[in-house]
Amino acid sequence: MGVAATPGRSRGRASRRERTLANTGETPRAARIGMFSTLGAPRPARREHKAKEVPMDESRRSFLARVAGTGAIVALADPPLVFAQAPAPAAPEPVIPGTVSNADVLKGKDMSVFKVHSERPLTGSVPAEAHDFDVTPTERMFIRNNLLTPDIDAAQHKLTIKGLVDKELTLSVDELKRTFKAVTLQAMLECAGSGRTGFQPTPRGTPWSPTGGMGCPKWTGVRLADVLRAAGVKANAVHVAGQGADFGAVPTLAPVIRSIPMSKAMEENTLIAWDMNGAPLPKVHGYPIRLLVPGWAGSASTKWLHTLTVLDAPFKGTYMDDSYRIPRYPVAPGERMPKDAVSTEAWPVKSMITAPAPNAKFRVGEPILVRGKAWVGDGAIERVEVSLDEGVTWQAAQLDPRGDKYAWRGFRFLHRPQRPGYQTFLARAWDDKGNAQPLVSPWNPLGYFWNGVHRVGVTVEA
């Protein structure tokens, strides 16, 4: 039988707030200290810290009393609006023991282009023009975590493989590296919500731009298939569930567990990775080991991997049954998620323009080299087209040579403007199955898998 998720609360059902947040893939602020483990060993209890009550400032108390006495109507819940003053900056939240602070994480990012979308959980990305590289630099790789970033000692970390296997395995990181053949490949990784702001109305969740929440670095690790074969997968195995060592602040929400079909787990490009771009994984990106499930929504690529469980059915839990789901058929904007929704898997065909930068200026007759990247989660990029007239007509772009199966593919298109004014460039990719990007992606309630055509506008001066 499949493994069922342990309820997130010890008593009663989850609150409406928790259920709402689970449906968006976002993590409530309450979910922060010591997350219980469903598939792995239980986590030790963590000490709770109660906030001290701070007495109200006496002068403010007197003022409020006078206001109440005169019967004045004042927005007491939002004093800055009353006094036309900027609110005091929020004090930095304390670092939870066993986690890495956001300040330390962001030291490894290029803050000249990196934009932080939320601090807890930490999310951030760079704009399209910052992706104008063949390989995404680590300092420009997006961040998307559901819980907190754990501070793990690699020497003590273990990976357990259990469930429908002939023999349960527990491996240290060093044993994993010594026992199995290492491979290096370049592969796209993209959050399911990447591009959410392209949908109208915009669903709740991290406000990823149409080109945010993605990257294409190089990864080094061992094939997941080799590790599963060493454990001996039973004939009735259907899915493999990955669980990481990340946790929240209080045990109110289920841990992040996603499962993938055996066919994807046994694919040669699915890895247990320990290096990104030739260096150990940064802590925020899964150190010391993580899954890499290329081509699929990033939530399948479990970070801080410590348990793999082989199942006879897809895993049942919050991050499989409520979050990371899309309608089986198109729905009208604003509709609720249908009951027959399916789990996010492979990304549809997509592209972005990385140069020129938005609002760049050129002269009439000056060559404009349009560059960009195209990718697809299942298949290969066949061609890319560029439009100069808002999609009325399309012209073929030149493609770079094919790289690794799941790496993005570069394209370029040269244009010499013959008149001044505002010029837009649209890019549209096609895969080898005949699928093309739509001008606008069909709407879905959680804002996943946006793949509408990307546009960049520049000014041409006389």
Short mmCIF file of C-alpha atoms in Angstrom, two decimals:
data_model
loop_
_atom_site.label_atom_id
_atom_site.label_comp_id
_atom_site.label_asym_id
_atom_site.label_seq_id
_atom_site.Cartn_x
_atom_site.Cartn_y
_atom_site.Cartn_z
CA MET A 1 0.00 0.00 0.00
CA GLY A 2 1.09 3.65 -0.48
CA VAL A 3 2.38 5.62 2.45
CA ALA A 4 -0.09 8.16 3.80
CA ALA A 5 0.88 11.50 5.26
CA THR A 6 0.67 12.00 9.00
CA PRO A 7 -1.83 14.79 9.75
CA GLY A 8 -0.22 18.19 10.20
CA ARG A 9 -1.99 18.83 13.54
CA SER A 10 -2.08 16.56 16.56
CA ARG A 11 -5.67 17.55 17.28
CA GLY A 12 -8.47 18.39 14.87
CA ARG A 13 -8.30 19.59 11.32
CA ALA A 14 -5.97 22.18 9.86
CA SER A 15 -7.21 25.77 10.07
CA ARG A 16 -8.79 27.48 7.07
CA ARG A 17 -5.66 29.67 6.84
CA GLU A 18 -3.41 26.58 6.60
CA ARG A 19 -5.61 24.94 4.01
CA THR A 20 -5.65 28.11 1.91
CA LEU A 21 -1.88 28.47 2.05
CA ALA A 22 -1.39 24.80 1.24
CA ASN A 23 -3.48 25.31 -1.89
CA THR A 24 -1.14 28.06 -3.10
CA GLY A 25 2.12 26.25 -2.38
CA GLU A 26 2.99 28.98 0.15
CA THR A 27 4.08 28.31 3.70
CA PRO A 28 2.43 30.07 6.66
CA ARG A 29 4.57 32.04 9.07
CA ALA A 30 3.42 29.66 11.79
CA ALA A 31 5.19 26.70 10.19
CA ARG A 32 8.68 27.32 11.52
CA ILE A 33 10.18 25.29 14.44
CA GLY A 34 10.90 21.56 14.19
CA MET A 35 8.89 19.87 11.48
CA PHE A 36 7.83 16.30 12.20
CA SER A 37 8.92 13.62 9.73
CA THR A 38 6.50 11.36 7.90
CA LEU A 39 8.74 9.09 5.88
CA GLY A 40 12.00 9.64 7.74
CA ALA A 41 12.95 9.49 11.40
CA PRO A 42 11.13 11.87 13.81
CA ARG A 43 12.81 15.19 14.42
CA PRO A 44 13.87 16.10 17.96
CA ALA A 45 11.63 18.55 19.74
CA ARG A 46 12.80 22.13 19.63
CA ARG A 47 12.61 24.67 22.40
CA GLU A 48 9.76 27.14 22.04
CA HIS A 49 10.53 30.82 22.52
CA LYS A 50 7.68 33.01 23.79
CA ALA A 51 7.65 36.63 22.76
CA LYS A 52 7.89 39.14 25.59
CA GLU A 53 5.01 41.56 26.01
CA VAL A 54 6.21 45.11 25.38
CA PRO A 55 4.34 47.81 27.35
CA MET A 56 2.71 50.52 25.24
CA ASP A 57 4.53 53.83 25.15
CA GLU A 58 2.95 56.11 27.79
CA SER A 59 2.68 59.17 25.54
CA ARG A 60 0.89 57.15 22.86
CA ARG A 61 -1.43 55.70 25.49
CA SER A 62 -2.36 59.21 26.65
CA PHE A 63 -2.96 60.31 23.07
CA LEU A 64 -5.29 57.38 22.42
CA ALA A 65 -7.20 58.19 25.57
CA ARG A 66 -7.69 61.80 24.44
CA VAL A 67 -8.84 60.63 20.99
CA ALA A 68 -11.34 58.27 22.55
CA GLY A 69 -12.62 61.08 24.75
CA THR A 70 -13.35 63.40 21.81
CA GLY A 71 -15.04 60.70 19.76
CA ALA A 72 -12.68 61.30 16.85
CA ILE A 73 -12.66 58.73 14.05
CA VAL A 74 -9.09 57.51 13.62
CA ALA A 75 -7.67 54.45 11.86
CA LEU A 76 -6.08 53.08 15.04
CA ALA A 77 -5.23 49.78 13.38
CA ASP A 78 -2.90 51.57 11.00
CA PRO A 79 -1.25 54.56 12.77
CA PRO A 80 1.12 55.44 9.89
CA LEU A 81 -1.91 56.51 7.81
CA VAL A 82 -3.09 58.79 10.60
CA PHE A 83 0.22 60.57 11.01
CA ALA A 84 1.36 60.35 7.36
CA GLN A 85 4.62 58.80 8.58
CA ALA A 86 6.50 55.83 7.21
CA PRO A 87 6.15 52.79 9.51
CA ALA A 88 9.16 51.83 11.58
CA PRO A 89 11.27 49.12 9.90
CA ALA A 90 10.46 45.63 11.11
CA ALA A 91 13.04 44.05 13.38
CA PRO A 92 14.85 41.13 11.75
CA GLU A 93 13.33 37.81 12.70
CA PRO A 94 15.50 35.62 14.92
CA VAL A 95 17.40 32.77 13.30
CA ILE A 96 15.87 29.43 14.29
CA PRO A 97 18.48 27.02 15.72
CA GLY A 98 19.57 24.52 13.10
CA THR A 99 18.83 26.84 10.17
CA VAL A 100 20.80 29.22 7.98
CA SER A 101 19.99 32.93 8.14
CA ASN A 102 18.76 34.72 5.05
CA ALA A 103 21.65 37.15 5.40
CA ASP A 104 24.15 34.30 5.08
CA VAL A 105 22.25 32.79 2.15
CA LEU A 106 22.15 36.05 0.23
CA LYS A 107 25.90 36.57 0.58
CA GLY A 108 26.18 34.01 -2.21
CA LYS A 109 23.85 35.91 -4.58
CA ASP A 110 24.52 38.73 -7.01
CA MET A 111 22.43 41.37 -5.26
CA SER A 112 22.91 43.82 -8.13
CA VAL A 113 20.29 41.81 -10.03
CA PHE A 114 18.80 39.38 -7.48
CA LYS A 115 15.33 40.31 -6.22
CA VAL A 116 13.98 38.89 -2.95
CA HIS A 117 10.24 38.16 -3.17
CA SER A 118 9.69 36.89 0.37
CA GLU A 119 11.87 36.31 3.42
CA ARG A 120 10.16 33.42 5.20
CA PRO A 121 10.17 31.20 3.31
CA LEU A 122 12.98 32.75 1.29
CA THR A 123 12.27 33.23 -2.42
CA GLY A 124 14.06 35.29 -5.05
CA SER A 125 15.12 35.45 -8.69
CA VAL A 126 16.78 37.55 -11.38
CA PRO A 127 15.25 39.20 -14.49
CA ALA A 128 15.50 37.73 -17.98
CA GLU A 129 18.42 39.93 -19.05
CA ALA A 130 20.45 38.52 -16.13
CA HIS A 131 20.14 35.05 -17.72
CA ASP A 132 22.26 35.93 -20.75
CA PHE A 133 24.71 33.09 -20.03
CA ASP A 134 25.13 29.62 -21.50
CA VAL A 135 25.23 28.25 -17.93
CA THR A 136 23.38 29.94 -15.07
CA PRO A 137 25.91 31.22 -12.50
CA THR A 138 25.23 29.97 -8.98
CA GLU A 139 24.97 33.54 -7.72
CA ARG A 140 22.05 34.09 -10.12
CA MET A 141 20.19 30.83 -9.48
CA PHE A 142 16.66 31.38 -8.20
CA ILE A 143 15.61 30.48 -4.65
CA ARG A 144 12.28 28.83 -3.83
CA ASN A 145 11.85 27.09 -0.47
CA ASN A 146 8.63 26.07 1.26
CA LEU A 147 10.22 25.87 4.72
CA LEU A 148 13.46 27.03 6.34
CA THR A 149 17.00 26.32 5.11
CA PRO A 150 18.54 23.66 7.40
CA ASP A 151 22.16 23.91 8.51
CA ILE A 152 23.43 20.36 7.87
CA ASP A 153 26.75 18.72 8.72
CA ALA A 154 27.54 16.67 5.61
CA ALA A 155 29.77 14.31 7.61
CA GLN A 156 26.77 13.28 9.73
CA HIS A 157 24.12 13.30 7.01
CA LYS A 158 22.58 9.98 5.90
CA LEU A 159 20.36 8.94 3.03
CA THR A 160 17.91 6.09 3.65
CA ILE A 161 16.26 4.11 0.84
CA LYS A 162 13.30 2.07 2.04
CA GLY A 163 9.78 0.90 1.20
CA LEU A 164 9.26 -1.61 -1.61
CA VAL A 165 12.90 -2.63 -1.89
CA ASP A 166 14.72 -5.92 -1.36
CA LYS A 167 17.06 -4.38 1.18
CA GLU A 168 16.88 -1.06 2.98
CA LEU A 169 19.99 1.06 2.49
CA THR A 170 21.45 3.82 4.63
CA LEU A 171 24.33 5.67 3.00
CA SER A 172 26.54 8.52 4.09
CA VAL A 173 27.35 11.22 1.55
CA ASP A 174 30.87 9.83 1.20
CA GLU A 175 29.53 6.29 0.65
CA LEU A 176 27.18 7.61 -2.01
CA LYS A 177 30.09 9.25 -3.83
CA ARG A 178 32.39 6.21 -3.52
CA THR A 179 29.86 3.53 -4.42
CA PHE A 180 28.23 4.89 -7.57
CA LYS A 181 29.46 6.43 -10.80
CA ALA A 182 29.36 10.23 -10.84
CA VAL A 183 27.91 12.10 -13.82
CA THR A 184 27.75 15.79 -14.73
CA LEU A 185 25.03 17.34 -16.87
CA GLN A 186 23.40 20.69 -17.53
CA ALA A 187 19.68 20.84 -16.84
CA MET A 188 16.90 23.37 -16.38
CA LEU A 189 15.26 23.73 -13.00
CA GLU A 190 12.14 25.88 -12.80
CA CYS A 191 9.55 26.47 -10.09
CA ALA A 192 6.01 25.47 -11.09
CA GLY A 193 4.86 29.01 -10.25
CA SER A 194 7.44 30.69 -12.48
CA GLY A 195 5.59 33.33 -14.51
CA ARG A 196 2.61 33.54 -12.13
CA THR A 197 2.23 37.31 -12.65
CA GLY A 198 1.50 36.65 -16.31
CA PHE A 199 -1.93 35.27 -15.38
CA GLN A 200 -4.90 37.62 -15.04
CA PRO A 201 -6.32 37.65 -12.45
CA THR A 202 -3.02 36.80 -10.77
CA PRO A 203 -3.40 33.84 -8.40
CA ARG A 204 -2.00 33.96 -4.87
CA GLY A 205 1.58 32.85 -4.37
CA THR A 206 5.12 34.02 -5.00
CA PRO A 207 4.90 36.86 -7.57
CA TRP A 208 7.27 35.34 -10.09
CA SER A 209 7.70 37.35 -13.28
CA PRO A 210 7.17 35.54 -16.60
CA THR A 211 10.91 34.78 -16.62
CA GLY A 212 11.54 34.41 -12.87
CA GLY A 213 12.05 31.22 -10.88
CA MET A 214 14.33 29.33 -13.26
CA GLY A 215 17.96 28.51 -14.02
CA CYS A 216 20.12 26.12 -16.03
CA PRO A 217 23.34 25.30 -14.13
CA LYS A 218 25.53 22.21 -14.32
CA TRP A 219 24.90 19.43 -11.80
CA THR A 220 27.11 16.59 -10.57
CA GLY A 221 25.87 13.52 -8.75
CA VAL A 222 24.88 9.89 -9.19
CA ARG A 223 21.96 8.46 -11.08
CA LEU A 224 18.95 7.81 -8.88
CA ALA A 225 18.38 4.65 -10.91
CA ASP A 226 21.75 3.21 -9.83
CA VAL A 227 20.92 3.74 -6.16
CA LEU A 228 17.45 2.23 -6.51
CA ARG A 229 18.85 -0.81 -8.33
CA ALA A 230 21.32 -1.33 -5.49
CA ALA A 231 18.39 -1.47 -3.07
CA GLY A 232 16.43 -3.80 -5.36
CA VAL A 233 13.10 -2.28 -6.43
CA LYS A 234 10.16 -4.68 -6.10
CA ALA A 235 7.94 -5.47 -9.07
CA ASN A 236 4.90 -3.62 -7.68
CA ALA A 237 6.77 -0.33 -7.20
CA VAL A 238 5.01 2.63 -8.86
CA HIS A 239 6.36 5.86 -7.32
CA VAL A 240 9.38 7.07 -5.35
CA ALA A 241 8.86 9.74 -2.68
CA GLY A 242 11.64 12.10 -1.65
CA GLN A 243 11.79 13.87 1.70
CA GLY A 244 14.26 16.53 2.74
CA ALA A 245 15.60 17.70 6.08
CA ASP A 246 13.99 21.15 5.94
CA PHE A 247 11.51 22.11 8.64
CA GLY A 248 9.26 24.91 9.78
CA ALA A 249 9.05 26.87 13.02
CA VAL A 250 6.14 24.95 14.57
CA PRO A 251 4.80 21.52 13.61
CA THR A 252 1.50 22.68 12.07
CA LEU A 253 2.01 21.74 8.45
CA ALA A 254 3.06 18.53 6.74
CA PRO A 255 6.68 18.22 5.57
CA VAL A 256 7.39 18.77 1.90
CA ILE A 257 7.17 15.33 0.30
CA ARG A 258 6.70 14.77 -3.43
CA SER A 259 6.77 11.50 -5.34
CA ILE A 260 7.61 10.79 -8.97
CA PRO A 261 6.75 7.80 -11.18
CA MET A 262 9.28 4.97 -11.36
CA SER A 263 9.74 5.69 -15.08
CA LYS A 264 11.05 9.18 -14.29
CA ALA A 265 13.07 7.96 -11.31
CA MET A 266 14.85 5.39 -13.49
CA GLU A 267 15.62 7.87 -16.29
CA GLU A 268 19.38 8.35 -16.72
CA ASN A 269 19.24 12.12 -16.22
CA THR A 270 17.49 11.98 -12.83
CA LEU A 271 20.20 12.48 -10.23
CA ILE A 272 21.05 12.62 -6.57
CA ALA A 273 23.27 15.69 -6.88
CA TRP A 274 25.92 17.19 -4.60
CA ASP A 275 27.59 19.79 -6.83
CA MET A 276 26.32 22.83 -8.71
CA ASN A 277 28.64 24.36 -11.30
CA GLY A 278 31.60 22.37 -10.02
CA ALA A 279 31.26 23.35 -6.36
CA PRO A 280 29.32 21.84 -3.43
CA LEU A 281 25.65 22.75 -3.42
CA PRO A 282 25.03 26.00 -1.53
CA LYS A 283 23.05 25.36 1.65
CA VAL A 284 19.97 27.10 0.28
CA HIS A 285 20.04 24.88 -2.82
CA GLY A 286 20.02 21.55 -0.99
CA TYR A 287 23.45 20.93 0.59
CA PRO A 288 24.73 18.28 0.99
CA ILE A 289 22.56 16.27 -1.47
CA ARG A 290 19.34 16.82 -3.38
CA LEU A 291 17.25 15.23 -6.09
CA LEU A 292 17.43 16.63 -9.59
CA VAL A 293 14.36 15.69 -11.64
CA PRO A 294 15.11 17.63 -14.85
CA GLY A 295 12.32 18.95 -17.02
CA TRP A 296 9.76 18.72 -14.23
CA ALA A 297 8.44 21.38 -11.87
CA GLY A 298 11.12 22.20 -9.31
CA SER A 299 9.10 20.84 -6.36
CA ALA A 300 9.94 17.29 -7.52
CA SER A 301 13.67 17.95 -6.99
CA THR A 302 13.75 17.48 -3.23
CA LYS A 303 16.48 19.47 -1.47
CA TRP A 304 18.43 18.31 1.62
CA LEU A 305 17.44 14.76 0.67
CA HIS A 306 17.47 12.26 3.56
CA THR A 307 14.80 9.66 2.72
CA LEU A 308 13.63 7.90 -0.43
CA THR A 309 10.57 5.67 -0.06
CA VAL A 310 9.50 3.32 -2.85
CA LEU A 311 5.69 3.10 -3.02
CA ASP A 312 2.99 1.15 -4.84
CA ALA A 313 1.00 4.35 -5.51
CA PRO A 314 1.63 8.11 -5.66
CA PHE A 315 2.32 9.62 -2.26
CA LYS A 316 -0.73 11.04 -0.46
CA GLY A 317 -0.04 14.34 1.26
CA THR A 318 -0.43 18.12 1.19
CA TYR A 319 2.19 18.78 -1.47
CA MET A 320 0.77 16.11 -3.77
CA ASP A 321 -2.98 16.41 -3.16
CA ASP A 322 -3.47 20.14 -2.51
CA SER A 323 -0.45 22.04 -3.84
CA TYR A 324 1.32 21.72 -7.19
CA ARG A 325 -1.79 20.70 -9.08
CA ILE A 326 -3.25 21.95 -12.36
CA PRO A 327 -6.64 21.45 -14.04
CA ARG A 328 -6.93 18.45 -16.33
CA TYR A 329 -8.94 20.63 -18.75
CA PRO A 330 -9.02 24.43 -19.26
CA VAL A 331 -11.01 26.46 -16.71
CA ALA A 332 -12.35 30.01 -16.80
CA PRO A 333 -10.26 32.68 -15.03
CA GLY A 334 -11.24 32.88 -11.37
CA GLU A 335 -12.64 29.34 -11.18
CA ARG A 336 -11.76 27.01 -8.30
CA MET A 337 -9.48 24.02 -8.78
CA PRO A 338 -11.47 21.11 -10.25
CA LYS A 339 -11.64 17.90 -8.23
CA ASP A 340 -10.05 15.94 -11.08
CA ALA A 341 -6.92 18.16 -11.16
CA VAL A 342 -3.58 16.47 -11.80
CA SER A 343 -0.13 16.86 -10.29
CA THR A 344 2.40 19.13 -12.00
CA GLU A 345 4.98 17.16 -13.96
CA ALA A 346 6.87 18.20 -17.13
CA TRP A 347 7.13 21.86 -18.09
CA PRO A 348 5.50 22.85 -21.41
CA VAL A 349 7.61 24.48 -24.13
CA LYS A 350 8.85 27.93 -23.13
CA SER A 351 11.34 30.65 -24.09
CA MET A 352 12.62 34.04 -22.98
CA ILE A 353 14.50 36.95 -24.51
CA THR A 354 17.70 37.72 -22.60
CA ALA A 355 18.94 40.58 -24.82
CA PRO A 356 18.37 43.38 -25.51
CA ALA A 357 17.32 44.58 -22.07
CA PRO A 358 13.87 46.17 -21.74
CA ASN A 359 13.77 49.86 -22.70
CA ALA A 360 17.24 49.81 -24.28
CA LYS A 361 17.88 52.54 -26.83
CA PHE A 362 19.13 52.09 -30.41
CA ARG A 363 19.56 54.21 -33.53
CA VAL A 364 17.83 53.71 -36.87
CA GLY A 365 19.93 51.25 -38.88
CA GLU A 366 21.86 50.06 -35.83
CA PRO A 367 21.91 46.23 -35.62
CA ILE A 368 19.90 44.80 -32.73
CA LEU A 369 20.90 41.25 -31.83
CA VAL A 370 17.99 39.54 -30.11
CA ARG A 371 19.22 36.64 -27.95
CA GLY A 372 17.37 34.22 -25.74
CA LYS A 373 16.84 30.72 -24.39
CA ALA A 374 14.25 28.05 -25.14
CA TRP A 375 13.47 24.80 -23.32
CA VAL A 376 10.86 22.11 -22.82
CA GLY A 377 10.30 19.57 -20.05
CA ASP A 378 9.66 16.56 -22.26
CA GLY A 379 11.20 16.52 -25.71
CA ALA A 380 13.51 18.89 -27.59
CA ILE A 381 13.41 22.43 -28.96
CA GLU A 382 12.81 22.26 -32.72
CA ARG A 383 12.69 25.94 -33.65
CA VAL A 384 12.25 29.47 -32.32
CA GLU A 385 10.54 32.35 -34.09
CA VAL A 386 10.63 36.11 -33.48
CA SER A 387 7.83 38.56 -34.25
CA LEU A 388 8.29 42.29 -34.88
CA ASP A 389 4.55 43.06 -35.24
CA GLU A 390 2.91 41.73 -32.05
CA GLY A 391 2.54 38.20 -33.38
CA VAL A 392 0.98 38.93 -36.78
CA THR A 393 3.97 37.45 -38.60
CA TRP A 394 6.93 35.39 -37.44
CA GLN A 395 10.51 34.97 -38.66
CA ALA A 396 12.88 32.09 -37.89
CA ALA A 397 15.65 32.65 -35.36
CA GLN A 398 19.02 30.92 -35.53
CA LEU A 399 19.41 28.13 -32.97
CA ASP A 400 22.58 27.26 -31.08
CA PRO A 401 23.75 23.62 -31.28
CA ARG A 402 21.86 21.16 -29.06
CA GLY A 403 23.35 20.60 -25.64
CA ASP A 404 22.37 18.15 -22.90
CA LYS A 405 18.84 16.77 -23.13
CA TYR A 406 17.33 19.02 -20.47
CA ALA A 407 19.49 22.10 -20.98
CA TRP A 408 18.03 25.22 -22.50
CA ARG A 409 18.90 26.02 -26.11
CA GLY A 410 20.12 29.45 -27.17
CA PHE A 411 18.73 31.40 -30.11
CA ARG A 412 19.55 34.67 -31.87
CA PHE A 413 17.89 36.98 -34.36
CA LEU A 414 19.39 40.06 -36.03
CA HIS A 415 17.20 43.08 -36.76
CA ARG A 416 18.12 46.47 -38.28
CA PRO A 417 15.34 48.98 -37.57
CA GLN A 418 14.47 51.22 -40.52
CA ARG A 419 12.37 53.79 -38.68
CA PRO A 420 12.26 55.41 -35.22
CA GLY A 421 9.76 54.52 -32.54
CA TYR A 422 8.98 51.83 -30.01
CA GLN A 423 9.84 48.32 -31.19
CA THR A 424 8.69 45.12 -29.51
CA PHE A 425 10.22 41.68 -29.97
CA LEU A 426 8.22 38.51 -29.25
CA ALA A 427 9.80 35.04 -29.06
CA ARG A 428 7.93 31.77 -29.61
CA ALA A 429 9.44 28.29 -29.27
CA TRP A 430 8.29 24.99 -30.81
CA ASP A 431 9.18 21.51 -29.62
CA ASP A 432 9.74 18.33 -31.61
CA LYS A 433 6.16 17.20 -30.98
CA GLY A 434 4.70 20.25 -32.73
CA ASN A 435 3.76 22.11 -29.54
CA ALA A 436 4.22 25.89 -29.60
CA GLN A 437 4.04 28.56 -26.94
CA PRO A 438 0.68 30.34 -26.81
CA LEU A 439 0.52 34.13 -26.85
CA VAL A 440 -1.11 33.89 -23.40
CA SER A 441 -1.15 30.82 -21.16
CA PRO A 442 -4.50 29.30 -20.17
CA TRP A 443 -5.40 30.44 -16.65
CA ASN A 444 -5.27 28.06 -13.69
CA PRO A 445 -6.15 28.63 -10.01
CA LEU A 446 -2.64 28.24 -8.55
CA GLY A 447 -0.76 30.07 -11.28
CA TYR A 448 1.42 27.21 -12.51
CA PHE A 449 3.22 26.54 -15.81
CA TRP A 450 2.98 29.98 -17.41
CA ASN A 451 4.51 29.66 -20.87
CA GLY A 452 3.08 32.58 -22.81
CA VAL A 453 5.39 34.26 -25.31
CA HIS A 454 7.95 36.64 -23.80
CA ARG A 455 8.14 40.19 -25.12
CA VAL A 456 10.76 42.93 -24.82
CA GLY A 457 10.36 46.52 -25.96
CA VAL A 458 13.12 48.94 -26.99
CA THR A 459 13.24 52.50 -28.30
CA VAL A 460 14.66 53.30 -31.73
CA GLU A 461 15.82 56.90 -32.12
CA ALA A 462 16.36 58.78 -35.36
#
